[in-house]
PDB file of C-alpha atoms in Angstrom:
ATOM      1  CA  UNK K  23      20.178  11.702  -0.319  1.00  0.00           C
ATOM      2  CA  UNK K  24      20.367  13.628  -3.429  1.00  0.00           C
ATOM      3  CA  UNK K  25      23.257  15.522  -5.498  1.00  0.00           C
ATOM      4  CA  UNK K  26      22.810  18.803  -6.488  1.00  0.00           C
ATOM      5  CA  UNK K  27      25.701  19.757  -8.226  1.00  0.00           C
ATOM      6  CA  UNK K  28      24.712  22.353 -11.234  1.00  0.00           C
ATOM      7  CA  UNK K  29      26.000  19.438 -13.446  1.00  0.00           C
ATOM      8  CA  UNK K  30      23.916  16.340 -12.053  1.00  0.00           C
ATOM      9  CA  UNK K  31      20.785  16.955 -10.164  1.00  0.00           C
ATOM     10  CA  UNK K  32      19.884  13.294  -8.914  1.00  0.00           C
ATOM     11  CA  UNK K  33      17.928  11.544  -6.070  1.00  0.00           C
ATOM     12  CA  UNK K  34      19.359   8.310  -4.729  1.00  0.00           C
ATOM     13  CA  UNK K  35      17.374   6.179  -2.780  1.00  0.00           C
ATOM     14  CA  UNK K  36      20.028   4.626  -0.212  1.00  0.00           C
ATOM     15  CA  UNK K  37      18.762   2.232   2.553  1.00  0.00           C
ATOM     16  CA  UNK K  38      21.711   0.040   3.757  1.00  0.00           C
ATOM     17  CA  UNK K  39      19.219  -1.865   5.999  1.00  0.00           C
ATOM     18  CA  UNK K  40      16.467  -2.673   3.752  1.00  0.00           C
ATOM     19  CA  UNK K  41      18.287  -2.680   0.670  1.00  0.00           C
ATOM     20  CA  UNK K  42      22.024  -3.595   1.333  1.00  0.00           C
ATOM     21  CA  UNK K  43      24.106  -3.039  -1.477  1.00  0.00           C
ATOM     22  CA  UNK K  44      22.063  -1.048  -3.793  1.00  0.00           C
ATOM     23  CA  UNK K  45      20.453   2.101  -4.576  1.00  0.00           C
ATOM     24  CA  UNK K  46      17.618   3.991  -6.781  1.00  0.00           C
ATOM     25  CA  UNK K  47      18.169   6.956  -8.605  1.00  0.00           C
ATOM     26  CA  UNK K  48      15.759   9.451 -10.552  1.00  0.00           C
ATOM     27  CA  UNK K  49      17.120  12.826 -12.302  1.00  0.00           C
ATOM     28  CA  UNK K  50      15.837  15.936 -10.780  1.00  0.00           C
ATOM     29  CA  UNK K  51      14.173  18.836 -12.352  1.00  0.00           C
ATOM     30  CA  UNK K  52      12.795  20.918  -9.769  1.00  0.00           C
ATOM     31  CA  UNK K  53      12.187  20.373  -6.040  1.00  0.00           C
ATOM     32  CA  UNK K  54       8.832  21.385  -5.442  1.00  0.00           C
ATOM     33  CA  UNK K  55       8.710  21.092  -1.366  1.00  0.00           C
ATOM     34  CA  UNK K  56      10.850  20.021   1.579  1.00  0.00           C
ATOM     35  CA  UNK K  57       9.733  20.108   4.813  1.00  0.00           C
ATOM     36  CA  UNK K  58      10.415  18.333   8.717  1.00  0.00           C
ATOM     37  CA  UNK K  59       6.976  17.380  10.192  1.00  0.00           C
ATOM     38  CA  UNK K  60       5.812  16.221  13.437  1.00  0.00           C
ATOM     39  CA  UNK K  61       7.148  12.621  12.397  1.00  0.00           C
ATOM     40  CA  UNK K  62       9.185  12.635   9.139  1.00  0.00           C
ATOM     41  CA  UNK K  63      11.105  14.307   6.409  1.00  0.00           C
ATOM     42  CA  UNK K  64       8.981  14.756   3.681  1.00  0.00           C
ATOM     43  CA  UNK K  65      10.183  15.890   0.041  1.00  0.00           C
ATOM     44  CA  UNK K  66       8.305  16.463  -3.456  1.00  0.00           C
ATOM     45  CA  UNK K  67      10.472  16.336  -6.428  1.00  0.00           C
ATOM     46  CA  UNK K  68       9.605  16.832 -10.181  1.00  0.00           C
ATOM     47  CA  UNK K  69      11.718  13.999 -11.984  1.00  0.00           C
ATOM     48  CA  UNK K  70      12.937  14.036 -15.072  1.00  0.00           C
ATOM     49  CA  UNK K  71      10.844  11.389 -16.426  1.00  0.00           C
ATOM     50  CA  UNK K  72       8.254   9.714 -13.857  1.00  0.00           C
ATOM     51  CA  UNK K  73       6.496  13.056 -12.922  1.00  0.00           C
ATOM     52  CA  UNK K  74       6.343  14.471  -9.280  1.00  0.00           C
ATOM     53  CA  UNK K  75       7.898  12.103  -6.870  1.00  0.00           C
ATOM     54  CA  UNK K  76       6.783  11.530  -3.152  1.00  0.00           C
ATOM     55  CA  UNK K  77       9.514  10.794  -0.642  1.00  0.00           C
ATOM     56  CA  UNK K  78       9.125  10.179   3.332  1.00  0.00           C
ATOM     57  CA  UNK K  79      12.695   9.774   5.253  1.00  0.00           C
ATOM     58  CA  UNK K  80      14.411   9.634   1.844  1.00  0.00           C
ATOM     59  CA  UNK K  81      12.602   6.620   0.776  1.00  0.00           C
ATOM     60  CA  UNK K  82       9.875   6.665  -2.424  1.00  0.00           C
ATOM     61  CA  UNK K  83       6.317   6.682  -1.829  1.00  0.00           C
ATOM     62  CA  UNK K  84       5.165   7.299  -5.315  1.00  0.00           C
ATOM     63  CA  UNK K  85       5.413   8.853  -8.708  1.00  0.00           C
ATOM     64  CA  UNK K  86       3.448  10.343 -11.368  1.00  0.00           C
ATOM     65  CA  UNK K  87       4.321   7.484 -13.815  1.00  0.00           C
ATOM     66  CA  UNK K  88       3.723   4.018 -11.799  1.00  0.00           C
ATOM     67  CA  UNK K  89       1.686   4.610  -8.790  1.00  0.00           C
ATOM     68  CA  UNK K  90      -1.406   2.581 -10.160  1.00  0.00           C
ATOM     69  CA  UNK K  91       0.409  -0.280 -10.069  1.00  0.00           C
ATOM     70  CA  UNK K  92       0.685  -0.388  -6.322  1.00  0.00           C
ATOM     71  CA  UNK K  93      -2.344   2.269  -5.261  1.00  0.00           C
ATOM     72  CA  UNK K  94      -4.730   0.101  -7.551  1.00  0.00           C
ATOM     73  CA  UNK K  95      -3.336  -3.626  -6.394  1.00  0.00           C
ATOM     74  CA  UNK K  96      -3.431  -2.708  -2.884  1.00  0.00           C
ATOM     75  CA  UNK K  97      -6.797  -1.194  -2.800  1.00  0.00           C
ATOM     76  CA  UNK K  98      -9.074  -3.698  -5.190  1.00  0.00           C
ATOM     77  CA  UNK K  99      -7.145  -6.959  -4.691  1.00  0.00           C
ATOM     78  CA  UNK K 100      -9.394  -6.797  -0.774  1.00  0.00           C
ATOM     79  CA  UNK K 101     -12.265  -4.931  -2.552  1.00  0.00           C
ATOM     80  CA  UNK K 102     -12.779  -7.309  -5.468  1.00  0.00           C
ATOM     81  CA  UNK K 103     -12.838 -10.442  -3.398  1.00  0.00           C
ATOM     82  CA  UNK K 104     -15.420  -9.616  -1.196  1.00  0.00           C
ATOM     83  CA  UNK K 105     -18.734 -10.179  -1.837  1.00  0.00           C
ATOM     84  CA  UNK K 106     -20.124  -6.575  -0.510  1.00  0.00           C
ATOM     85  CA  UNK K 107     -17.553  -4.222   0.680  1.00  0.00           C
ATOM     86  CA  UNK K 108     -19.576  -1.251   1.930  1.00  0.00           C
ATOM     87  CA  UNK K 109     -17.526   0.084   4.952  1.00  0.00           C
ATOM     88  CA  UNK K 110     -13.905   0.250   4.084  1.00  0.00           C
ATOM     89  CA  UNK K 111     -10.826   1.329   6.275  1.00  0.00           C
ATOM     90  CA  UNK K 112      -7.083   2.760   5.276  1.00  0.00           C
ATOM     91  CA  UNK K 113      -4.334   2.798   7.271  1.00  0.00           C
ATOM     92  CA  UNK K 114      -2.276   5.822   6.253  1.00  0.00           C
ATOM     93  CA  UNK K 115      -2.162   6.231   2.545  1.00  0.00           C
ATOM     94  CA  UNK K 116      -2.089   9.845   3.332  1.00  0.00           C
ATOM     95  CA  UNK K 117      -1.031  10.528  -0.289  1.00  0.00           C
ATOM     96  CA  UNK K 118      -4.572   9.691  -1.273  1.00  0.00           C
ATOM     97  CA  UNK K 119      -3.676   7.088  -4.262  1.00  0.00           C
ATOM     98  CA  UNK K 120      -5.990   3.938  -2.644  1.00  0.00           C
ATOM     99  CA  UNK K 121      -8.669   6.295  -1.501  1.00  0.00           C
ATOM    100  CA  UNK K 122      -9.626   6.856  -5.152  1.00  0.00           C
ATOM    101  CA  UNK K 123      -9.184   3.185  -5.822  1.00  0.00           C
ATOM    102  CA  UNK K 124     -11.245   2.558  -3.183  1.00  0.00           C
ATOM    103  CA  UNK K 125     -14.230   5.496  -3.830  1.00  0.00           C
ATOM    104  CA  UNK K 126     -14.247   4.389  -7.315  1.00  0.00           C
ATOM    105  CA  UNK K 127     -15.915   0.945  -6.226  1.00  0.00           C
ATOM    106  CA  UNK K 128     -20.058   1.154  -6.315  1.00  0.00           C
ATOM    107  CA  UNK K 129     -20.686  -1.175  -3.415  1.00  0.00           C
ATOM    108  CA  UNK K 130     -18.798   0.936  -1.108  1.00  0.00           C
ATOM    109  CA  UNK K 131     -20.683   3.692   0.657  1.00  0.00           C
ATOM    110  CA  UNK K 132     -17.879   4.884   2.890  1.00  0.00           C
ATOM    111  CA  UNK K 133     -13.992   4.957   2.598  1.00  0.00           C
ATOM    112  CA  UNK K 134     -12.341   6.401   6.243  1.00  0.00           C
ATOM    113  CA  UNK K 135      -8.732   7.230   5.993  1.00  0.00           C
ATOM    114  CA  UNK K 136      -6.752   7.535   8.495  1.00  0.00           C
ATOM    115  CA  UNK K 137      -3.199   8.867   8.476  1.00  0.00           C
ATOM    116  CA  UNK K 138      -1.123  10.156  11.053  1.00  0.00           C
ATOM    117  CA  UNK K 139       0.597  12.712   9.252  1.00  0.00           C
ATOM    118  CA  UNK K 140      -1.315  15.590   8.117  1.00  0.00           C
ATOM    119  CA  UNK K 141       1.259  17.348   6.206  1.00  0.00           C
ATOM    120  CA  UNK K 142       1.365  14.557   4.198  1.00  0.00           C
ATOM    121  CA  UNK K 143      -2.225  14.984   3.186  1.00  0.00           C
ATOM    122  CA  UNK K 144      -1.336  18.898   2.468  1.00  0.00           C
ATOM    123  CA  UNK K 145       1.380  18.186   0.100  1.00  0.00           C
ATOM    124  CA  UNK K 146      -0.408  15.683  -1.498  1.00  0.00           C
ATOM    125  CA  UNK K 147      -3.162  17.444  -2.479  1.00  0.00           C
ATOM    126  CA  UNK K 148      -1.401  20.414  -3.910  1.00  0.00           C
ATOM    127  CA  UNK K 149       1.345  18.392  -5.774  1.00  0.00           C
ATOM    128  CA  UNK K 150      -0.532  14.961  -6.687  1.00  0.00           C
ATOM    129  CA  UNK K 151      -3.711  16.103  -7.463  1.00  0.00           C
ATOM    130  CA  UNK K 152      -4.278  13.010  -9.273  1.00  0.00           C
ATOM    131  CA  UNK K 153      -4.099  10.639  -6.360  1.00  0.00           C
ATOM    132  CA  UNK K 154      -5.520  13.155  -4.040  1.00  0.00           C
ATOM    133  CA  UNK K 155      -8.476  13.695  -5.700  1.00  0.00           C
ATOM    134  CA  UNK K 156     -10.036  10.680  -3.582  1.00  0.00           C
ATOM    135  CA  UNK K 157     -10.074  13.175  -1.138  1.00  0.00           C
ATOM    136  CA  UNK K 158     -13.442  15.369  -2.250  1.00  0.00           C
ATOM    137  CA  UNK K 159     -15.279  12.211  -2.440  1.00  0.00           C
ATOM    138  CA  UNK K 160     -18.518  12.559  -0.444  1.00  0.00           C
ATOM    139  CA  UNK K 161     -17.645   8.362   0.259  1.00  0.00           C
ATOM    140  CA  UNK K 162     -14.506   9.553   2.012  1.00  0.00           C
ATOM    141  CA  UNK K 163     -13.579  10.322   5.813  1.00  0.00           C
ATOM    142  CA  UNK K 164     -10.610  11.834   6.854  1.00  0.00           C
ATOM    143  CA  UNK K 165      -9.518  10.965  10.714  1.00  0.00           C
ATOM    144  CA  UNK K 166      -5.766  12.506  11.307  1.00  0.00           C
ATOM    145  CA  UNK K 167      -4.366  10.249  14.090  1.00  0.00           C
ATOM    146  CA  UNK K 168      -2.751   6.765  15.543  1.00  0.00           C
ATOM    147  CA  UNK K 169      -3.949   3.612  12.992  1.00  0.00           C
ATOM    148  CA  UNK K 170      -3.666   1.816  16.552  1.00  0.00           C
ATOM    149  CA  UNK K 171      -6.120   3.783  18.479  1.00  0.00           C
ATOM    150  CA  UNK K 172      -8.655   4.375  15.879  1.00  0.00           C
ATOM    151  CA  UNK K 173      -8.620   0.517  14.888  1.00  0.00           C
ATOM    152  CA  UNK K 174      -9.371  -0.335  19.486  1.00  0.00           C
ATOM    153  CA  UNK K 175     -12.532   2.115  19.136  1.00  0.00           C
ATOM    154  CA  UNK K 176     -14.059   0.376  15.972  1.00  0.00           C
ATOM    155  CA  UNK K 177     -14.435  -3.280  16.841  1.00  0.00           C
ATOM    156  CA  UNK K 178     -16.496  -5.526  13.900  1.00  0.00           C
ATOM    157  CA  UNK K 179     -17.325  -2.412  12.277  1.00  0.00           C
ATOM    158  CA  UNK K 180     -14.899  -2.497   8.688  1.00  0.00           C
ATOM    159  CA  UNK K 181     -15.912  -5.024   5.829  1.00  0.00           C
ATOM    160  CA  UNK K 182     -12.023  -4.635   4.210  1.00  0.00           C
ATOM    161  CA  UNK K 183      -8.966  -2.848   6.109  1.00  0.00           C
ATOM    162  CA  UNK K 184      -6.168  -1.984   3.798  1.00  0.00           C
ATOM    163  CA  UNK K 185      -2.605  -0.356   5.520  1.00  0.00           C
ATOM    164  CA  UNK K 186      -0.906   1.441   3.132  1.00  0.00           C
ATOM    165  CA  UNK K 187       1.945   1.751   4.864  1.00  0.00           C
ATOM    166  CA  UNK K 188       6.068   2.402   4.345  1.00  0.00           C
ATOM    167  CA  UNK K 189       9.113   0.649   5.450  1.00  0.00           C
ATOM    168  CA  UNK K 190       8.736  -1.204   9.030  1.00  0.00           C
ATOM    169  CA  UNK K 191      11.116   2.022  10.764  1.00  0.00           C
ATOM    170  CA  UNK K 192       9.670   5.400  11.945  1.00  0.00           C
ATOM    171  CA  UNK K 193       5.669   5.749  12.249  1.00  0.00           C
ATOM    172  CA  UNK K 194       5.413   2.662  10.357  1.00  0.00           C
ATOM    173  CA  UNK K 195       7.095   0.235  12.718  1.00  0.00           C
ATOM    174  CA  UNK K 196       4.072  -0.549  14.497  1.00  0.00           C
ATOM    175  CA  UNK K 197       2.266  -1.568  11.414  1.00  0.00           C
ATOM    176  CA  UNK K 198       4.578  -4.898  10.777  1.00  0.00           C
ATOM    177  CA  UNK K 199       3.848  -6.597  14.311  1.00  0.00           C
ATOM    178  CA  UNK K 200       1.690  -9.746  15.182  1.00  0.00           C
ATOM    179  CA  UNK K 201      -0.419  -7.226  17.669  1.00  0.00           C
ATOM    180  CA  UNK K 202      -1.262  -5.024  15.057  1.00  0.00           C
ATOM    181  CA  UNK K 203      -2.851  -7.871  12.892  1.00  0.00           C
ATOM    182  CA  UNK K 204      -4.337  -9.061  15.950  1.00  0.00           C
ATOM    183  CA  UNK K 205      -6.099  -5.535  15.844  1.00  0.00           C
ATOM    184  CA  UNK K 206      -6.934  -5.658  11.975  1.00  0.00           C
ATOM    185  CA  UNK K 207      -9.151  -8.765  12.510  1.00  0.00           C
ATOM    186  CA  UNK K 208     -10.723  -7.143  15.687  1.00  0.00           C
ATOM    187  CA  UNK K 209     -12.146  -4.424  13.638  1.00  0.00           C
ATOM    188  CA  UNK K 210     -13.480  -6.710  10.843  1.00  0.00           C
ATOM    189  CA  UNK K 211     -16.810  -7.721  10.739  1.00  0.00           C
ATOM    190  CA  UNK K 212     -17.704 -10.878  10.009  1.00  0.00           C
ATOM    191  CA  UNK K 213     -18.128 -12.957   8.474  1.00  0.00           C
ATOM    192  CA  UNK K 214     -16.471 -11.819   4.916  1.00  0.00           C
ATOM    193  CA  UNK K 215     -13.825  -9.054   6.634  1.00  0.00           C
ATOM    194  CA  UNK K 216     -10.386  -8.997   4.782  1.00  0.00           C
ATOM    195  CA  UNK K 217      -7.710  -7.470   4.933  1.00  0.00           C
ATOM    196  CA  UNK K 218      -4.833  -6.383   2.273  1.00  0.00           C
ATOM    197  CA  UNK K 219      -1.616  -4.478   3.947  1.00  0.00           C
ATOM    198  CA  UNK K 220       2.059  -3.334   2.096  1.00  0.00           C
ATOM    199  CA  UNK K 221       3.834  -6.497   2.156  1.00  0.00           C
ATOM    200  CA  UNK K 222       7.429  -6.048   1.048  1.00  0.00           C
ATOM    201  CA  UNK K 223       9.484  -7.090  -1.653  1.00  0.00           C
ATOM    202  CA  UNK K 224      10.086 -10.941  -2.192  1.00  0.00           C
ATOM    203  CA  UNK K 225      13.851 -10.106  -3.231  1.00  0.00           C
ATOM    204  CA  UNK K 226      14.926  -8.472  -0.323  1.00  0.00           C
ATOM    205  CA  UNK K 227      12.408  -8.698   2.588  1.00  0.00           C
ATOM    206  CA  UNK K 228      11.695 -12.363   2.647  1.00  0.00           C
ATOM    207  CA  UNK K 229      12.579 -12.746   5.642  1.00  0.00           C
ATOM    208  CA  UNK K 230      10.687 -10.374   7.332  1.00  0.00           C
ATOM    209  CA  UNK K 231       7.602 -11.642   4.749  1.00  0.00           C
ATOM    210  CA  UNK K 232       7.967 -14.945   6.349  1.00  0.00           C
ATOM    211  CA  UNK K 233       7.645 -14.390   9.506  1.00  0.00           C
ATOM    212  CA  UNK K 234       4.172 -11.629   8.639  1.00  0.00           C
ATOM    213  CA  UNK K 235       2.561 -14.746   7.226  1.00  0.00           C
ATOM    214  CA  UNK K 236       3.229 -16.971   9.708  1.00  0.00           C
ATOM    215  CA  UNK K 237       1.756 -15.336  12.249  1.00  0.00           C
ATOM    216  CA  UNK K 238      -0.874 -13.990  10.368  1.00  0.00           C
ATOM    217  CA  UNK K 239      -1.789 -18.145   9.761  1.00  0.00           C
ATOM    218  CA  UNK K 240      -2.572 -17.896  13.495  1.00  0.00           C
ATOM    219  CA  UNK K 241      -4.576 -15.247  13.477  1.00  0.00           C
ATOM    220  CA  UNK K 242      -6.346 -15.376  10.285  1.00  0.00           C
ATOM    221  CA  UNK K 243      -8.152 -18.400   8.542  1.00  0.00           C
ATOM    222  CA  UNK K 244      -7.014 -17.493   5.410  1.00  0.00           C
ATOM    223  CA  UNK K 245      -3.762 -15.959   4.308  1.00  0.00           C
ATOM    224  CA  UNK K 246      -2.411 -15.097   0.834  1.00  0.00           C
ATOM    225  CA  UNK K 247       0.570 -13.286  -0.756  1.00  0.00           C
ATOM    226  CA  UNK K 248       0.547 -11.418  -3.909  1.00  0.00           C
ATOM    227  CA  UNK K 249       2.948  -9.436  -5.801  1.00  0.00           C
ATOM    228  CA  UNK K 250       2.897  -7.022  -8.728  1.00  0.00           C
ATOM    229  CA  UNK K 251       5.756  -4.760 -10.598  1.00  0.00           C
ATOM    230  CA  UNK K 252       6.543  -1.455  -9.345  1.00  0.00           C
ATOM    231  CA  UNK K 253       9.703   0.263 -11.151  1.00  0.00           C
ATOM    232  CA  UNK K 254      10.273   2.548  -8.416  1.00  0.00           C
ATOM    233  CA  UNK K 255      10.094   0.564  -5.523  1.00  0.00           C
ATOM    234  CA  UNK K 256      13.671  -1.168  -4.101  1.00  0.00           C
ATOM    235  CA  UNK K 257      13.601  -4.184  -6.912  1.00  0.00           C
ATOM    236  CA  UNK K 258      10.897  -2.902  -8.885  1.00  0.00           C
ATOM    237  CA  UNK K 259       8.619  -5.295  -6.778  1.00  0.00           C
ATOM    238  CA  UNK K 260       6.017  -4.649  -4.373  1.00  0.00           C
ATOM    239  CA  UNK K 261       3.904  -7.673  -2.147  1.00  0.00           C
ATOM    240  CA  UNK K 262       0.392  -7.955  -0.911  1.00  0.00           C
ATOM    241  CA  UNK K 263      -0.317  -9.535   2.055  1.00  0.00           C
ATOM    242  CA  UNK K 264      -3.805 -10.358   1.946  1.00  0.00           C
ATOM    243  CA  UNK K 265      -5.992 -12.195   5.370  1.00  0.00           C
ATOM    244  CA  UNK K 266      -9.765 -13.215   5.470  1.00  0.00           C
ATOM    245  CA  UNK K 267     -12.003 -14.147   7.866  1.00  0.00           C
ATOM    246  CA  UNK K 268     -13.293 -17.023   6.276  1.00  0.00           C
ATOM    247  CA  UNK K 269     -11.970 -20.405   6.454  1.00  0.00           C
ATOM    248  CA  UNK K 270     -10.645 -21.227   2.010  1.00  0.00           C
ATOM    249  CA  UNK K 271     -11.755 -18.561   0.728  1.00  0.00           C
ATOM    250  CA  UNK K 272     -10.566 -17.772  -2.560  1.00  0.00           C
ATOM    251  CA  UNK K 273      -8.333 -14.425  -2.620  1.00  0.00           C
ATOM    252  CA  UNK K 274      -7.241 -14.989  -5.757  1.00  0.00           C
ATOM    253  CA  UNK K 275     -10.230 -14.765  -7.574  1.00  0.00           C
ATOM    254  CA  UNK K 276     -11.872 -11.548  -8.605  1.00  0.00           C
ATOM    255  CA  UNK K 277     -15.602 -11.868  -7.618  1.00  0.00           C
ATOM    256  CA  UNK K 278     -17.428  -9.422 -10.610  1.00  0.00           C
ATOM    257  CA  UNK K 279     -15.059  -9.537 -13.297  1.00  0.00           C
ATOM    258  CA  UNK K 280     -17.477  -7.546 -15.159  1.00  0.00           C
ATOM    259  CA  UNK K 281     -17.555  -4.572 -12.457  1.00  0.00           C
ATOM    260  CA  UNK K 282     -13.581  -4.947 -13.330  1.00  0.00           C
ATOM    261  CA  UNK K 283     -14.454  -3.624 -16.598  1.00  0.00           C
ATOM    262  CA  UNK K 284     -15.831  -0.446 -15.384  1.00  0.00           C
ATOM    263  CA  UNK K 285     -13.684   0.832 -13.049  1.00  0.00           C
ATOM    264  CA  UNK K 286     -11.264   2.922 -15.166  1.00  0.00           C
ATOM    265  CA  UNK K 287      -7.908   1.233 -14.301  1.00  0.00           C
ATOM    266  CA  UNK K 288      -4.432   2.125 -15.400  1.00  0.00           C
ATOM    267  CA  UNK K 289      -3.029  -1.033 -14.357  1.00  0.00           C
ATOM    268  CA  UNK K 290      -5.104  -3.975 -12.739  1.00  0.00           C
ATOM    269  CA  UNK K 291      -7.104  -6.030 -14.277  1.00  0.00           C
ATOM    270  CA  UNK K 292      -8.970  -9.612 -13.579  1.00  0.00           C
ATOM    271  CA  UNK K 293      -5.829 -11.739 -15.116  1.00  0.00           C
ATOM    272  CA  UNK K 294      -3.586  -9.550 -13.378  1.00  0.00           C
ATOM    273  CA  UNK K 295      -5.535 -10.094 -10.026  1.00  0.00           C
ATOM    274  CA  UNK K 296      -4.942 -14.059 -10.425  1.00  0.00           C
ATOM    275  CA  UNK K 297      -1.475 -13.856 -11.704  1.00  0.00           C
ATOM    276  CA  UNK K 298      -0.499 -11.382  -8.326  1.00  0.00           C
ATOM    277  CA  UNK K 299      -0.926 -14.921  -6.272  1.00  0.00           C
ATOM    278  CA  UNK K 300       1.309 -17.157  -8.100  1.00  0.00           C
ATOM    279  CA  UNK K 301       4.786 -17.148  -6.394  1.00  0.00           C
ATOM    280  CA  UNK K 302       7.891 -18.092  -7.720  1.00  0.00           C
ATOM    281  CA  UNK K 303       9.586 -21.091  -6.961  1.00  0.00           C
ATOM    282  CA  UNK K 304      11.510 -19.739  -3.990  1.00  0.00           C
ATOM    283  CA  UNK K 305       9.176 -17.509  -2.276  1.00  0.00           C
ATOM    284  CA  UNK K 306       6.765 -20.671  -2.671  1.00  0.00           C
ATOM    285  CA  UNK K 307       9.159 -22.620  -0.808  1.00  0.00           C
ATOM    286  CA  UNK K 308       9.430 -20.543   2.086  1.00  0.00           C
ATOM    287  CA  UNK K 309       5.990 -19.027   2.635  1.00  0.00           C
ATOM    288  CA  UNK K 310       4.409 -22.429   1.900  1.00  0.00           C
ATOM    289  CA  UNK K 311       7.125 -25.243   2.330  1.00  0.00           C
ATOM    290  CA  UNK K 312       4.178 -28.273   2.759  1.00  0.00           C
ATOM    291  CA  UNK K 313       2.923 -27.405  -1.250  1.00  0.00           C
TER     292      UNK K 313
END
């Protein structure tokens, strides 16, 4: 919802069921697009001070000012702890900001994104040209359409799957259920596949994170949560929730820390990659109560 009185022009973030109790704000200065598509309300803003703004059913997707933080966690957390990630698979991210993570990386040879929205595609590339510009890459493929579907027709075909996905309402509902990680590992191919997916925030969702990892422990070998700061998310936190095929294999741990070096980051970096995986002394507690 947003006031647009001549005398305060603001956008408040407002989400009584995911965030009880609390809400965002950031100052207008021009709205750039509003539109209904086939599946959501979608809405570009130029703030005040964090650049254009993203929003999908009144909730923040990204800004100008922070979105490396999550667009470059999400997309080389999985990338830098495998050992060759050549064929690489997003789940929406139709905004473009983890397919030029992704591109960026010289071991892969192909990056297919796909997103169910196209309009959010469109808007993205005219008003964040700097995430969308993943797009022209000749690494990238674009498939408009269901995450579900595409993910039955590829079976052991995808070294790392990363959903970059919203909220767990709307198109996104789908992508927070035990069948759809049962899916993810389907389309991994062994025996190194992992996968990284929007996990949540640890100070209102844990909950909800809980009872991801658990069943993701049945379906996975190896499960890990991470974390990093995001000012415009709900809490200024955004989680990680990253599976692999193999049985102790260390997610924490940047493979090439010297590739690191050369991949033109904003934002992560090999200590930063370690210090996403340790938890503080609650979410520790819950998510793994025998340590």
């Amino acid at each position: 919802m947003a006031d647009n009185s001549d005398d305060n022009k603001w956008f408040r973030e407002v989400n009584p069921g995911f965030w009880p109790g609390q809400a965002f704000s950031l100052e207008i200065d021009e709205i750039l697009h509003r539109q209904r598509s086939k599946y959501q309300d979608v809405l570009v803003f130029k703030s005040k001070t964090y650049g254009n703004v993203l929003v999908l059913d009144n909730c923040i997707q990204c800004t100008e000012r922070d979105e490396c933080a999550y667009q470059e966690m999400l997309g080389l957390l999985p990338l830098m702890a495998h050992p060759n990630p050549k064929k690489v698979l997003i789940i929406g991210g139709g905004d473009g900001g983890v397919l030029r993570e992704v591109v960026k990386h010289p071991q892969v040879e192909q990056a297919v994104l796909c997103e169910i929205d196209q309009d959010v595609i469109d808007v993205s590339k005219k008003y964040l040209p700097g995430m969308a510009k993943g797009f022209s890459s000749p690494k990238a493929v674009i498939n408009v359409g269901d995450g579900f579907a595409y993910l039955k027709d590829h079976p052991n075909e995808f070294d790392v799957i990363i959903t970059d996905s919203s909220d767990p309402e709307g198109p996104a509902e789908s992508l927070f259920e035990e069948s759809f990680y049962a899916l993810l590992k389907s389309a991994l191919k062994p025996p190194h596949g992992i996968i990284c997916c929007q996990g949540e925030s640890i100070w209102l969702h844990l909950s909800l994170i809980k009872k991801i990892v658990t069943f993701a422990r049945d379906i996975f070998p190896t499960v890990a949560y991470a974390f990093a700061s995001t000012p415009t998310y709900p809490s200024g936190t955004i989680g990680f929730l990253i599976c692999s095929l193999e049985k102790d294999k260390k997610l924490n741990e940047p493979i090439d820390e010297k590739l690191v070096d050369k991949l033109d980051t904003r934002f992560y970096t090999a200590d930063l990659h370690r210090a996403a995986f340790a938890l503080p002394a609650f979410v520790r507690k819950e998510l793994n109560p025998t340590t």
